[in-house]
């Protein structure tokens, strides 16, 4: 049986939502957003909307351009997911690094001429 990638993302989002949503609502009094990623770098529909919403809010708050902000967030999350996977496979080596303060960070990675 062949399943399209979009349908596979939807199935995994639904499975995560049914598995965790009730507990999150009752115990933590929060909202659960299932973020689904593939090993090839693809993201599910909910994760894509999450990216866009976070980038929109961050761009407004910091005064950065939206396209630079979403590019930075996508790149940062991909590297963080890769790092987490490597740590899960190899184990943690060394001290943890401090998280940068996004309010003080310039997300424009290419200097203007």
mmCIF file of N, CA, C and O in Angstrom:
data_model
loop_
_atom_site.group_PDB
_atom_site.id
_atom_site.type_symbol
_atom_site.label_atom_id
_atom_site.label_comp_id
_atom_site.label_asym_id
_atom_site.label_seq_id
_atom_site.Cartn_x
_atom_site.Cartn_y
_atom_site.Cartn_z
ATOM 1 N N UNK A 1 0.847 -1.180 0.000
ATOM 2 C CA UNK A 1 0.000 0.000 0.000
ATOM 3 C C UNK A 1 0.888 1.237 0.000
ATOM 4 O O UNK A 1 1.782 1.385 0.821
ATOM 5 N N UNK A 2 0.647 2.127 -0.931
ATOM 6 C CA UNK A 2 1.452 3.335 -1.063
ATOM 7 C C UNK A 2 0.709 4.518 -0.461
ATOM 8 O O UNK A 2 -0.450 4.750 -0.755
ATOM 9 N N UNK A 3 1.402 5.252 0.395
ATOM 10 C CA UNK A 3 0.833 6.416 1.051
ATOM 11 C C UNK A 3 1.629 7.646 0.647
ATOM 12 O O UNK A 3 2.859 7.608 0.622
ATOM 13 N N UNK A 4 0.927 8.732 0.350
ATOM 14 C CA UNK A 4 1.637 9.960 0.013
ATOM 15 C C UNK A 4 2.296 10.511 1.272
ATOM 16 O O UNK A 4 1.897 10.208 2.391
ATOM 17 N N UNK A 5 3.298 11.356 1.074
ATOM 18 C CA UNK A 5 4.022 11.921 2.210
ATOM 19 C C UNK A 5 3.100 12.809 3.039
ATOM 20 O O UNK A 5 3.132 12.757 4.273
ATOM 21 N N UNK A 6 2.270 13.609 2.376
ATOM 22 C CA UNK A 6 1.354 14.494 3.113
ATOM 23 C C UNK A 6 0.395 13.676 3.976
ATOM 24 O O UNK A 6 0.121 14.036 5.128
ATOM 25 N N UNK A 7 -0.086 12.573 3.440
ATOM 26 C CA UNK A 7 -1.001 11.715 4.204
ATOM 27 C C UNK A 7 -0.276 11.049 5.383
ATOM 28 O O UNK A 7 -0.835 10.918 6.477
ATOM 29 N N UNK A 8 0.981 10.665 5.159
ATOM 30 C CA UNK A 8 1.772 10.072 6.233
ATOM 31 C C UNK A 8 1.962 11.076 7.372
ATOM 32 O O UNK A 8 1.816 10.747 8.549
ATOM 33 N N UNK A 9 2.276 12.344 7.027
ATOM 34 C CA UNK A 9 2.403 13.382 8.050
ATOM 35 C C UNK A 9 1.104 13.530 8.836
ATOM 36 O O UNK A 9 1.113 13.613 10.062
ATOM 37 N N UNK A 10 -0.023 13.560 8.124
ATOM 38 C CA UNK A 10 -1.327 13.687 8.796
ATOM 39 C C UNK A 10 -1.604 12.515 9.726
ATOM 40 O O UNK A 10 -2.130 12.694 10.831
ATOM 41 N N UNK A 11 -1.268 11.311 9.293
ATOM 42 C CA UNK A 11 -1.481 10.132 10.127
ATOM 43 C C UNK A 11 -0.651 10.214 11.407
ATOM 44 O O UNK A 11 -1.153 9.935 12.495
ATOM 45 N N UNK A 12 0.605 10.602 11.287
ATOM 46 C CA UNK A 12 1.470 10.695 12.464
ATOM 47 C C UNK A 12 1.035 11.828 13.390
ATOM 48 O O UNK A 12 1.098 11.689 14.613
ATOM 49 N N UNK A 13 0.569 12.948 12.821
ATOM 50 C CA UNK A 13 0.054 14.038 13.652
ATOM 51 C C UNK A 13 -1.180 13.582 14.422
ATOM 52 O O UNK A 13 -1.313 13.860 15.620
ATOM 53 N N UNK A 14 -2.067 12.846 13.759
ATOM 54 C CA UNK A 14 -3.272 12.341 14.408
ATOM 55 C C UNK A 14 -2.926 11.348 15.511
ATOM 56 O O UNK A 14 -3.504 11.396 16.610
ATOM 57 N N UNK A 15 -1.968 10.447 15.243
ATOM 58 C CA UNK A 15 -1.552 9.478 16.260
ATOM 59 C C UNK A 15 -0.964 10.175 17.485
ATOM 60 O O UNK A 15 -1.282 9.825 18.629
ATOM 61 N N UNK A 16 -0.124 11.175 17.270
ATOM 62 C CA UNK A 16 0.458 11.912 18.389
ATOM 63 C C UNK A 16 -0.629 12.650 19.172
ATOM 64 O O UNK A 16 -0.608 12.687 20.400
ATOM 65 N N UNK A 17 -1.558 13.255 18.449
ATOM 66 C CA UNK A 17 -2.619 14.024 19.103
ATOM 67 C C UNK A 17 -3.496 13.112 19.961
ATOM 68 O O UNK A 17 -3.815 13.458 21.095
ATOM 69 N N UNK A 18 -3.852 11.941 19.448
ATOM 70 C CA UNK A 18 -4.687 11.038 20.239
ATOM 71 C C UNK A 18 -3.920 10.455 21.423
ATOM 72 O O UNK A 18 -4.490 10.193 22.475
ATOM 73 N N UNK A 19 -2.623 10.278 21.275
ATOM 74 C CA UNK A 19 -1.828 9.692 22.355
ATOM 75 C C UNK A 19 -1.558 10.680 23.487
ATOM 76 O O UNK A 19 -1.529 10.292 24.654
ATOM 77 N N UNK A 20 -1.357 11.948 23.172
ATOM 78 C CA UNK A 20 -0.883 12.896 24.180
ATOM 79 C C UNK A 20 -1.841 14.033 24.514
ATOM 80 O O UNK A 20 -1.699 14.666 25.557
ATOM 81 N N UNK A 21 -2.803 14.345 23.661
ATOM 82 C CA UNK A 21 -3.618 15.543 23.838
ATOM 83 C C UNK A 21 -4.422 15.540 25.138
ATOM 84 O O UNK A 21 -4.457 16.554 25.844
ATOM 85 N N UNK A 22 -5.065 14.432 25.463
ATOM 86 C CA UNK A 22 -5.905 14.384 26.669
ATOM 87 C C UNK A 22 -5.081 14.635 27.930
ATOM 88 O O UNK A 22 -5.481 15.412 28.806
ATOM 89 N N UNK A 23 -3.923 14.012 28.027
ATOM 90 C CA UNK A 23 -3.083 14.198 29.208
ATOM 91 C C UNK A 23 -2.586 15.630 29.320
ATOM 92 O O UNK A 23 -2.583 16.216 30.386
ATOM 93 N N UNK A 24 -2.176 16.195 28.206
ATOM 94 C CA UNK A 24 -1.668 17.565 28.223
ATOM 95 C C UNK A 24 -2.768 18.535 28.642
ATOM 96 O O UNK A 24 -2.544 19.443 29.456
ATOM 97 N N UNK A 25 -3.977 18.338 28.115
ATOM 98 C CA UNK A 25 -5.090 19.212 28.484
ATOM 99 C C UNK A 25 -5.464 19.075 29.953
ATOM 100 O O UNK A 25 -5.690 20.068 30.645
ATOM 101 N N UNK A 26 -5.519 17.845 30.470
ATOM 102 C CA UNK A 26 -5.963 17.621 31.840
ATOM 103 C C UNK A 26 -4.872 17.884 32.866
ATOM 104 O O UNK A 26 -5.101 18.568 33.859
ATOM 105 N N UNK A 27 -3.697 17.352 32.655
ATOM 106 C CA UNK A 27 -2.633 17.436 33.659
ATOM 107 C C UNK A 27 -1.908 18.767 33.594
ATOM 108 O O UNK A 27 -1.724 19.432 34.617
ATOM 109 N N UNK A 28 -1.495 19.164 32.417
ATOM 110 C CA UNK A 28 -0.668 20.354 32.290
ATOM 111 C C UNK A 28 -1.456 21.614 31.977
ATOM 112 O O UNK A 28 -0.895 22.700 31.944
ATOM 113 N N UNK A 29 -2.752 21.466 31.695
ATOM 114 C CA UNK A 29 -3.615 22.604 31.354
ATOM 115 C C UNK A 29 -2.996 23.428 30.223
ATOM 116 O O UNK A 29 -2.857 24.645 30.310
ATOM 117 N N UNK A 30 -2.582 22.748 29.179
ATOM 118 C CA UNK A 30 -1.905 23.393 28.058
ATOM 119 C C UNK A 30 -2.491 22.875 26.748
ATOM 120 O O UNK A 30 -3.391 22.049 26.735
ATOM 121 N N UNK A 31 -1.966 23.381 25.660
ATOM 122 C CA UNK A 31 -2.387 22.961 24.331
ATOM 123 C C UNK A 31 -1.261 22.135 23.721
ATOM 124 O O UNK A 31 -0.087 22.498 23.820
ATOM 125 N N UNK A 32 -1.612 21.031 23.085
ATOM 126 C CA UNK A 32 -0.615 20.147 22.481
ATOM 127 C C UNK A 32 -0.580 20.370 20.976
ATOM 128 O O UNK A 32 -1.598 20.336 20.301
ATOM 129 N N UNK A 33 0.598 20.617 20.448
ATOM 130 C CA UNK A 33 0.798 20.781 19.020
ATOM 131 C C UNK A 33 1.764 19.692 18.553
ATOM 132 O O UNK A 33 2.951 19.743 18.877
ATOM 133 N N UNK A 34 1.271 18.693 17.806
ATOM 134 C CA UNK A 34 2.156 17.614 17.364
ATOM 135 C C UNK A 34 3.029 18.058 16.193
ATOM 136 O O UNK A 34 2.532 18.395 15.127
ATOM 137 N N UNK A 35 4.328 18.088 16.411
ATOM 138 C CA UNK A 35 5.264 18.452 15.351
ATOM 139 C C UNK A 35 5.856 17.172 14.776
ATOM 140 O O UNK A 35 6.482 16.394 15.487
ATOM 141 N N UNK A 36 5.648 16.958 13.482
ATOM 142 C CA UNK A 36 6.102 15.744 12.810
ATOM 143 C C UNK A 36 7.162 16.123 11.783
ATOM 144 O O UNK A 36 6.951 17.011 10.957
ATOM 145 N N UNK A 37 8.314 15.438 11.872
ATOM 146 C CA UNK A 37 9.421 15.674 10.952
ATOM 147 C C UNK A 37 9.819 14.352 10.314
ATOM 148 O O UNK A 37 9.715 13.304 10.934
ATOM 149 N N UNK A 38 10.312 14.412 9.084
ATOM 150 C CA UNK A 38 10.829 13.207 8.444
ATOM 151 C C UNK A 38 12.351 13.224 8.524
ATOM 152 O O UNK A 38 12.962 14.251 8.795
ATOM 153 N N UNK A 39 12.945 12.088 8.282
ATOM 154 C CA UNK A 39 14.398 11.996 8.344
ATOM 155 C C UNK A 39 15.073 12.693 7.173
ATOM 156 O O UNK A 39 16.264 12.950 7.209
ATOM 157 N N UNK A 40 14.303 13.042 6.138
ATOM 158 C CA UNK A 40 14.868 13.723 4.981
ATOM 159 C C UNK A 40 14.725 15.236 5.057
ATOM 160 O O UNK A 40 15.057 15.940 4.109
ATOM 161 N N UNK A 41 14.205 15.736 6.172
ATOM 162 C CA UNK A 41 14.096 17.180 6.354
ATOM 163 C C UNK A 41 12.714 17.740 6.119
ATOM 164 O O UNK A 41 12.504 18.944 6.249
ATOM 165 N N UNK A 42 11.759 16.917 5.777
ATOM 166 C CA UNK A 42 10.398 17.393 5.571
ATOM 167 C C UNK A 42 9.669 17.615 6.883
ATOM 168 O O UNK A 42 10.050 17.072 7.916
ATOM 169 N N UNK A 43 8.626 18.439 6.835
ATOM 170 C CA UNK A 43 7.832 18.710 8.029
ATOM 171 C C UNK A 43 6.354 18.550 7.710
ATOM 172 O O UNK A 43 5.924 18.744 6.573
ATOM 173 N N UNK A 44 5.582 18.213 8.732
ATOM 174 C CA UNK A 44 4.141 18.090 8.588
ATOM 175 C C UNK A 44 3.470 19.448 8.517
ATOM 176 O O UNK A 44 4.086 20.490 8.752
ATOM 177 N N UNK A 45 2.182 19.448 8.218
ATOM 178 C CA UNK A 45 1.436 20.689 8.081
ATOM 179 C C UNK A 45 1.379 21.497 9.364
ATOM 180 O O UNK A 45 1.521 22.726 9.347
ATOM 181 N N UNK A 46 1.165 20.834 10.496
ATOM 182 C CA UNK A 46 1.101 21.532 11.782
ATOM 183 C C UNK A 46 2.462 22.136 12.118
ATOM 184 O O UNK A 46 2.546 23.273 12.588
ATOM 185 N N UNK A 47 3.523 21.415 11.847
ATOM 186 C CA UNK A 47 4.867 21.927 12.124
ATOM 187 C C UNK A 47 5.171 23.132 11.240
ATOM 188 O O UNK A 47 5.791 24.096 11.693
ATOM 189 N N UNK A 48 4.725 23.104 9.996
ATOM 190 C CA UNK A 48 4.953 24.242 9.096
ATOM 191 C C UNK A 48 4.202 25.475 9.593
ATOM 192 O O UNK A 48 4.739 26.582 9.585
ATOM 193 N N UNK A 49 2.960 25.294 10.048
ATOM 194 C CA UNK A 49 2.204 26.419 10.611
ATOM 195 C C UNK A 49 2.862 26.926 11.881
ATOM 196 O O UNK A 49 2.888 28.132 12.146
ATOM 197 N N UNK A 50 3.425 26.010 12.674
ATOM 198 C CA UNK A 50 4.153 26.385 13.886
ATOM 199 C C UNK A 50 5.361 27.254 13.532
ATOM 200 O O UNK A 50 5.587 28.310 14.143
ATOM 201 N N UNK A 51 6.137 26.830 12.547
ATOM 202 C CA UNK A 51 7.286 27.617 12.081
ATOM 203 C C UNK A 51 6.858 29.038 11.695
ATOM 204 O O UNK A 51 7.464 30.021 12.098
ATOM 205 N N UNK A 52 5.812 29.121 10.887
ATOM 206 C CA UNK A 52 5.364 30.416 10.385
ATOM 207 C C UNK A 52 4.879 31.325 11.502
ATOM 208 O O UNK A 52 5.172 32.516 11.515
ATOM 209 N N UNK A 53 4.154 30.763 12.453
ATOM 210 C CA UNK A 53 3.630 31.571 13.570
ATOM 211 C C UNK A 53 4.756 32.066 14.470
ATOM 212 O O UNK A 53 4.776 33.231 14.866
ATOM 213 N N UNK A 54 5.703 31.193 14.785
ATOM 214 C CA UNK A 54 6.843 31.594 15.614
ATOM 215 C C UNK A 54 7.674 32.655 14.885
ATOM 216 O O UNK A 54 8.092 33.647 15.490
ATOM 217 N N UNK A 55 7.893 32.479 13.593
ATOM 218 C CA UNK A 55 8.674 33.451 12.813
ATOM 219 C C UNK A 55 7.955 34.795 12.748
ATOM 220 O O UNK A 55 8.584 35.851 12.878
ATOM 221 N N UNK A 56 6.648 34.759 12.571
ATOM 222 C CA UNK A 56 5.870 35.994 12.508
ATOM 223 C C UNK A 56 5.964 36.770 13.826
ATOM 224 O O UNK A 56 6.241 37.971 13.831
ATOM 225 N N UNK A 57 5.762 36.073 14.938
ATOM 226 C CA UNK A 57 5.835 36.728 16.252
ATOM 227 C C UNK A 57 7.245 37.228 16.546
ATOM 228 O O UNK A 57 7.426 38.323 17.071
ATOM 229 N N UNK A 58 8.260 36.430 16.219
ATOM 230 C CA UNK A 58 9.641 36.820 16.476
ATOM 231 C C UNK A 58 10.025 38.024 15.621
ATOM 232 O O UNK A 58 10.683 38.945 16.104
ATOM 233 N N UNK A 59 9.613 38.030 14.352
ATOM 234 C CA UNK A 59 9.926 39.148 13.465
ATOM 235 C C UNK A 59 9.292 40.440 13.970
ATOM 236 O O UNK A 59 9.921 41.496 13.957
ATOM 237 N N UNK A 60 8.043 40.351 14.419
ATOM 238 C CA UNK A 60 7.380 41.535 14.962
ATOM 239 C C UNK A 60 8.065 42.034 16.222
ATOM 240 O O UNK A 60 8.258 43.232 16.412
ATOM 241 N N UNK A 61 8.430 41.128 17.081
ATOM 242 C CA UNK A 61 9.020 41.496 18.368
ATOM 243 C C UNK A 61 10.434 42.068 18.225
ATOM 244 O O UNK A 61 10.806 42.998 18.926
ATOM 245 N N UNK A 62 11.220 41.497 17.311
ATOM 246 C CA UNK A 62 12.609 41.918 17.183
ATOM 247 C C UNK A 62 12.834 42.954 16.091
ATOM 248 O O UNK A 62 13.917 43.527 16.003
ATOM 249 N N UNK A 63 11.832 43.179 15.226
ATOM 250 C CA UNK A 63 11.987 44.128 14.138
ATOM 251 C C UNK A 63 12.782 43.577 12.965
ATOM 252 O O UNK A 63 13.196 44.329 12.085
ATOM 253 N N UNK A 64 12.998 42.277 12.928
ATOM 254 C CA UNK A 64 13.726 41.641 11.831
ATOM 255 C C UNK A 64 12.772 41.383 10.664
ATOM 256 O O UNK A 64 11.554 41.405 10.816
ATOM 257 N N UNK A 65 13.322 41.090 9.498
ATOM 258 C CA UNK A 65 12.507 40.744 8.337
ATOM 259 C C UNK A 65 11.995 39.313 8.509
ATOM 260 O O UNK A 65 12.697 38.448 9.016
ATOM 261 N N UNK A 66 10.759 39.090 8.031
ATOM 262 C CA UNK A 66 10.122 37.783 8.202
ATOM 263 C C UNK A 66 10.927 36.674 7.533
ATOM 264 O O UNK A 66 11.158 35.625 8.128
ATOM 265 N N UNK A 67 11.364 36.881 6.286
ATOM 266 C CA UNK A 67 12.064 35.806 5.557
ATOM 267 C C UNK A 67 13.398 35.454 6.224
ATOM 268 O O UNK A 67 13.818 34.306 6.206
ATOM 269 N N UNK A 68 14.057 36.427 6.817
ATOM 270 C CA UNK A 68 15.307 36.139 7.527
ATOM 271 C C UNK A 68 15.021 35.376 8.819
ATOM 272 O O UNK A 68 15.755 34.456 9.189
ATOM 273 N N UNK A 69 13.950 35.775 9.480
ATOM 274 C CA UNK A 69 13.587 35.139 10.746
ATOM 275 C C UNK A 69 13.183 33.688 10.543
ATOM 276 O O UNK A 69 13.654 32.807 11.261
ATOM 277 N N UNK A 70 12.335 33.412 9.555
ATOM 278 C CA UNK A 70 11.899 32.027 9.344
ATOM 279 C C UNK A 70 13.059 31.168 8.856
ATOM 280 O O UNK A 70 13.173 29.998 9.236
ATOM 281 N N UNK A 71 13.945 31.742 8.068
ATOM 282 C CA UNK A 71 15.135 30.999 7.639
ATOM 283 C C UNK A 71 16.013 30.628 8.817
ATOM 284 O O UNK A 71 16.509 29.501 8.918
ATOM 285 N N UNK A 72 16.206 31.570 9.718
ATOM 286 C CA UNK A 72 17.014 31.308 10.908
ATOM 287 C C UNK A 72 16.360 30.239 11.786
ATOM 288 O O UNK A 72 17.035 29.318 12.251
ATOM 289 N N UNK A 73 15.054 30.351 11.999
ATOM 290 C CA UNK A 73 14.357 29.394 12.863
ATOM 291 C C UNK A 73 14.410 27.994 12.265
ATOM 292 O O UNK A 73 14.665 27.017 12.970
ATOM 293 N N UNK A 74 14.187 27.882 10.960
ATOM 294 C CA UNK A 74 14.256 26.565 10.312
ATOM 295 C C UNK A 74 15.652 25.958 10.439
ATOM 296 O O UNK A 74 15.808 24.789 10.762
ATOM 297 N N UNK A 75 16.661 26.786 10.153
ATOM 298 C CA UNK A 75 18.042 26.298 10.239
ATOM 299 C C UNK A 75 18.377 25.888 11.669
ATOM 300 O O UNK A 75 18.940 24.816 11.910
ATOM 301 N N UNK A 76 18.017 26.720 12.619
ATOM 302 C CA UNK A 76 18.339 26.446 14.020
ATOM 303 C C UNK A 76 17.655 25.165 14.502
ATOM 304 O O UNK A 76 18.277 24.318 15.154
ATOM 305 N N UNK A 77 16.374 24.998 14.165
ATOM 306 C CA UNK A 77 15.657 23.801 14.603
ATOM 307 C C UNK A 77 16.208 22.548 13.933
ATOM 308 O O UNK A 77 16.328 21.508 14.578
ATOM 309 N N UNK A 78 16.589 22.644 12.662
ATOM 310 C CA UNK A 78 17.170 21.473 11.988
ATOM 311 C C UNK A 78 18.473 21.039 12.649
ATOM 312 O O UNK A 78 18.708 19.857 12.872
ATOM 313 N N UNK A 79 19.323 22.018 12.965
ATOM 314 C CA UNK A 79 20.577 21.671 13.623
ATOM 315 C C UNK A 79 20.339 21.147 15.034
ATOM 316 O O UNK A 79 21.032 20.225 15.480
ATOM 317 N N UNK A 80 19.355 21.708 15.736
ATOM 318 C CA UNK A 80 19.043 21.213 17.080
ATOM 319 C C UNK A 80 18.496 19.788 17.030
ATOM 320 O O UNK A 80 18.821 18.957 17.888
ATOM 321 N N UNK A 81 17.660 19.487 16.033
ATOM 322 C CA UNK A 81 17.156 18.119 15.884
ATOM 323 C C UNK A 81 18.286 17.153 15.539
ATOM 324 O O UNK A 81 18.342 16.040 16.062
ATOM 325 N N UNK A 82 19.185 17.586 14.671
ATOM 326 C CA UNK A 82 20.344 16.755 14.324
ATOM 327 C C UNK A 82 21.209 16.511 15.548
ATOM 328 O O UNK A 82 21.633 15.384 15.811
ATOM 329 N N UNK A 83 21.465 17.557 16.315
ATOM 330 C CA UNK A 83 22.278 17.434 17.525
ATOM 331 C C UNK A 83 21.622 16.487 18.531
ATOM 332 O O UNK A 83 22.293 15.643 19.130
ATOM 333 N N UNK A 84 20.304 16.602 18.690
ATOM 334 C CA UNK A 84 19.578 15.721 19.605
ATOM 335 C C UNK A 84 19.679 14.271 19.160
ATOM 336 O O UNK A 84 19.868 13.373 19.985
ATOM 337 N N UNK A 85 19.568 14.040 17.855
ATOM 338 C CA UNK A 85 19.684 12.684 17.327
ATOM 339 C C UNK A 85 21.075 12.116 17.563
ATOM 340 O O UNK A 85 21.228 10.963 17.979
ATOM 341 N N UNK A 86 22.090 12.923 17.326
ATOM 342 C CA UNK A 86 23.465 12.462 17.545
ATOM 343 C C UNK A 86 23.704 12.155 19.018
ATOM 344 O O UNK A 86 24.319 11.145 19.363
ATOM 345 N N UNK A 87 23.187 13.008 19.910
ATOM 346 C CA UNK A 87 23.336 12.759 21.350
ATOM 347 C C UNK A 87 22.609 11.478 21.743
ATOM 348 O O UNK A 87 23.114 10.693 22.547
ATOM 349 N N UNK A 88 21.437 11.243 21.151
ATOM 350 C CA UNK A 88 20.693 10.020 21.468
ATOM 351 C C UNK A 88 21.458 8.778 21.017
ATOM 352 O O UNK A 88 21.420 7.737 21.675
ATOM 353 N N UNK A 89 22.168 8.878 19.896
ATOM 354 C CA UNK A 89 22.910 7.729 19.387
ATOM 355 C C UNK A 89 24.264 7.544 20.069
ATOM 356 O O UNK A 89 24.643 6.438 20.420
ATOM 357 N N UNK A 90 25.009 8.645 20.274
ATOM 358 C CA UNK A 90 26.371 8.566 20.800
ATOM 359 C C UNK A 90 26.487 8.877 22.281
ATOM 360 O O UNK A 90 27.469 8.527 22.917
ATOM 361 N N UNK A 91 25.546 9.641 22.802
ATOM 362 C CA UNK A 91 25.662 10.115 24.177
ATOM 363 C C UNK A 91 26.230 11.526 24.188
ATOM 364 O O UNK A 91 26.846 11.979 23.225
ATOM 365 N N UNK A 92 26.024 12.226 25.276
ATOM 366 C CA UNK A 92 26.478 13.607 25.393
ATOM 367 C C UNK A 92 27.959 13.647 25.738
ATOM 368 O O UNK A 92 28.416 12.951 26.626
ATOM 369 N N UNK A 93 28.689 14.482 25.037
ATOM 370 C CA UNK A 93 30.125 14.631 25.294
ATOM 371 C C UNK A 93 30.413 16.103 25.536
ATOM 372 O O UNK A 93 30.192 16.938 24.673
ATOM 373 N N UNK A 94 30.912 16.422 26.704
ATOM 374 C CA UNK A 94 31.251 17.810 27.001
ATOM 375 C C UNK A 94 30.153 18.530 27.756
ATOM 376 O O UNK A 94 29.122 17.969 28.111
ATOM 377 N N UNK A 95 30.407 19.820 28.000
ATOM 378 C CA UNK A 95 29.461 20.646 28.742
ATOM 379 C C UNK A 95 28.380 21.170 27.821
ATOM 380 O O UNK A 95 28.628 21.444 26.647
ATOM 381 N N UNK A 96 27.167 21.387 28.364
ATOM 382 C CA UNK A 96 26.121 21.994 27.544
ATOM 383 C C UNK A 96 26.439 23.469 27.278
ATOM 384 O O UNK A 96 27.037 24.137 28.110
ATOM 385 N N UNK A 97 26.049 23.949 26.103
ATOM 386 C CA UNK A 97 26.299 25.341 25.754
ATOM 387 C C UNK A 97 25.093 26.192 26.116
ATOM 388 O O UNK A 97 23.962 25.704 26.174
ATOM 389 N N UNK A 98 25.334 27.464 26.345
ATOM 390 C CA UNK A 98 24.258 28.390 26.703
ATOM 391 C C UNK A 98 23.440 28.734 25.460
ATOM 392 O O UNK A 98 23.964 28.846 24.358
ATOM 393 N N UNK A 99 22.138 28.922 25.637
ATOM 394 C CA UNK A 99 21.250 29.308 24.552
ATOM 395 C C UNK A 99 21.374 30.810 24.315
ATOM 396 O O UNK A 99 21.322 31.581 25.261
ATOM 397 N N UNK A 100 21.536 31.242 23.059
ATOM 398 C CA UNK A 100 21.682 32.675 22.805
ATOM 399 C C UNK A 100 20.378 33.434 23.077
ATOM 400 O O UNK A 100 19.291 32.882 22.917
ATOM 401 N N UNK A 101 20.498 34.690 23.462
ATOM 402 C CA UNK A 101 19.347 35.541 23.704
ATOM 403 C C UNK A 101 18.863 36.079 22.367
ATOM 404 O O UNK A 101 19.535 36.880 21.729
ATOM 405 N N UNK A 102 17.664 35.661 21.938
ATOM 406 C CA UNK A 102 17.162 36.014 20.610
ATOM 407 C C UNK A 102 16.857 37.496 20.494
ATOM 408 O O UNK A 102 16.909 38.069 19.421
ATOM 409 N N UNK A 103 16.557 38.156 21.596
ATOM 410 C CA UNK A 103 16.251 39.590 21.545
ATOM 411 C C UNK A 103 17.473 40.417 21.171
ATOM 412 O O UNK A 103 17.345 41.486 20.587
ATOM 413 N N UNK A 104 18.632 39.952 21.499
ATOM 414 C CA UNK A 104 19.858 40.692 21.217
ATOM 415 C C UNK A 104 20.533 40.231 19.928
ATOM 416 O O UNK A 104 21.593 40.723 19.571
ATOM 417 N N UNK A 105 19.931 39.287 19.234
ATOM 418 C CA UNK A 105 20.554 38.677 18.070
ATOM 419 C C UNK A 105 20.063 39.324 16.781
ATOM 420 O O UNK A 105 18.883 39.602 16.624
ATOM 421 N N UNK A 106 20.962 39.596 15.858
ATOM 422 C CA UNK A 106 20.614 40.087 14.532
ATOM 423 C C UNK A 106 20.515 38.875 13.621
ATOM 424 O O UNK A 106 21.495 38.169 13.401
ATOM 425 N N UNK A 107 19.318 38.617 13.085
ATOM 426 C CA UNK A 107 19.091 37.418 12.282
ATOM 427 C C UNK A 107 19.484 37.603 10.818
ATOM 428 O O UNK A 107 19.430 36.665 10.036
ATOM 429 N N UNK A 108 19.878 38.808 10.429
ATOM 430 C CA UNK A 108 20.328 39.036 9.073
ATOM 431 C C UNK A 108 21.723 38.458 8.920
ATOM 432 O O UNK A 108 22.705 39.035 9.365
ATOM 433 N N UNK A 109 21.820 37.312 8.297
ATOM 434 C CA UNK A 109 23.087 36.603 8.212
ATOM 435 C C UNK A 109 23.987 37.125 7.102
ATOM 436 O O UNK A 109 25.175 36.845 7.081
ATOM 437 N N UNK A 110 23.442 37.902 6.172
ATOM 438 C CA UNK A 110 24.227 38.459 5.085
ATOM 439 C C UNK A 110 24.331 39.972 5.319
ATOM 440 O O UNK A 110 23.323 40.659 5.382
ATOM 441 N N UNK A 111 25.533 40.498 5.481
ATOM 442 C CA UNK A 111 25.657 41.938 5.730
ATOM 443 C C UNK A 111 25.199 42.756 4.531
ATOM 444 O O UNK A 111 25.417 42.380 3.375
ATOM 445 N N UNK A 112 24.545 43.866 4.821
ATOM 446 C CA UNK A 112 24.073 44.750 3.752
ATOM 447 C C UNK A 112 25.227 45.582 3.242
ATOM 448 O O UNK A 112 26.054 46.061 4.010
ATOM 449 N N UNK A 113 25.286 45.768 1.918
ATOM 450 C CA UNK A 113 26.392 46.528 1.325
ATOM 451 C C UNK A 113 26.077 48.002 1.270
ATOM 452 O O UNK A 113 25.032 48.479 1.363
#
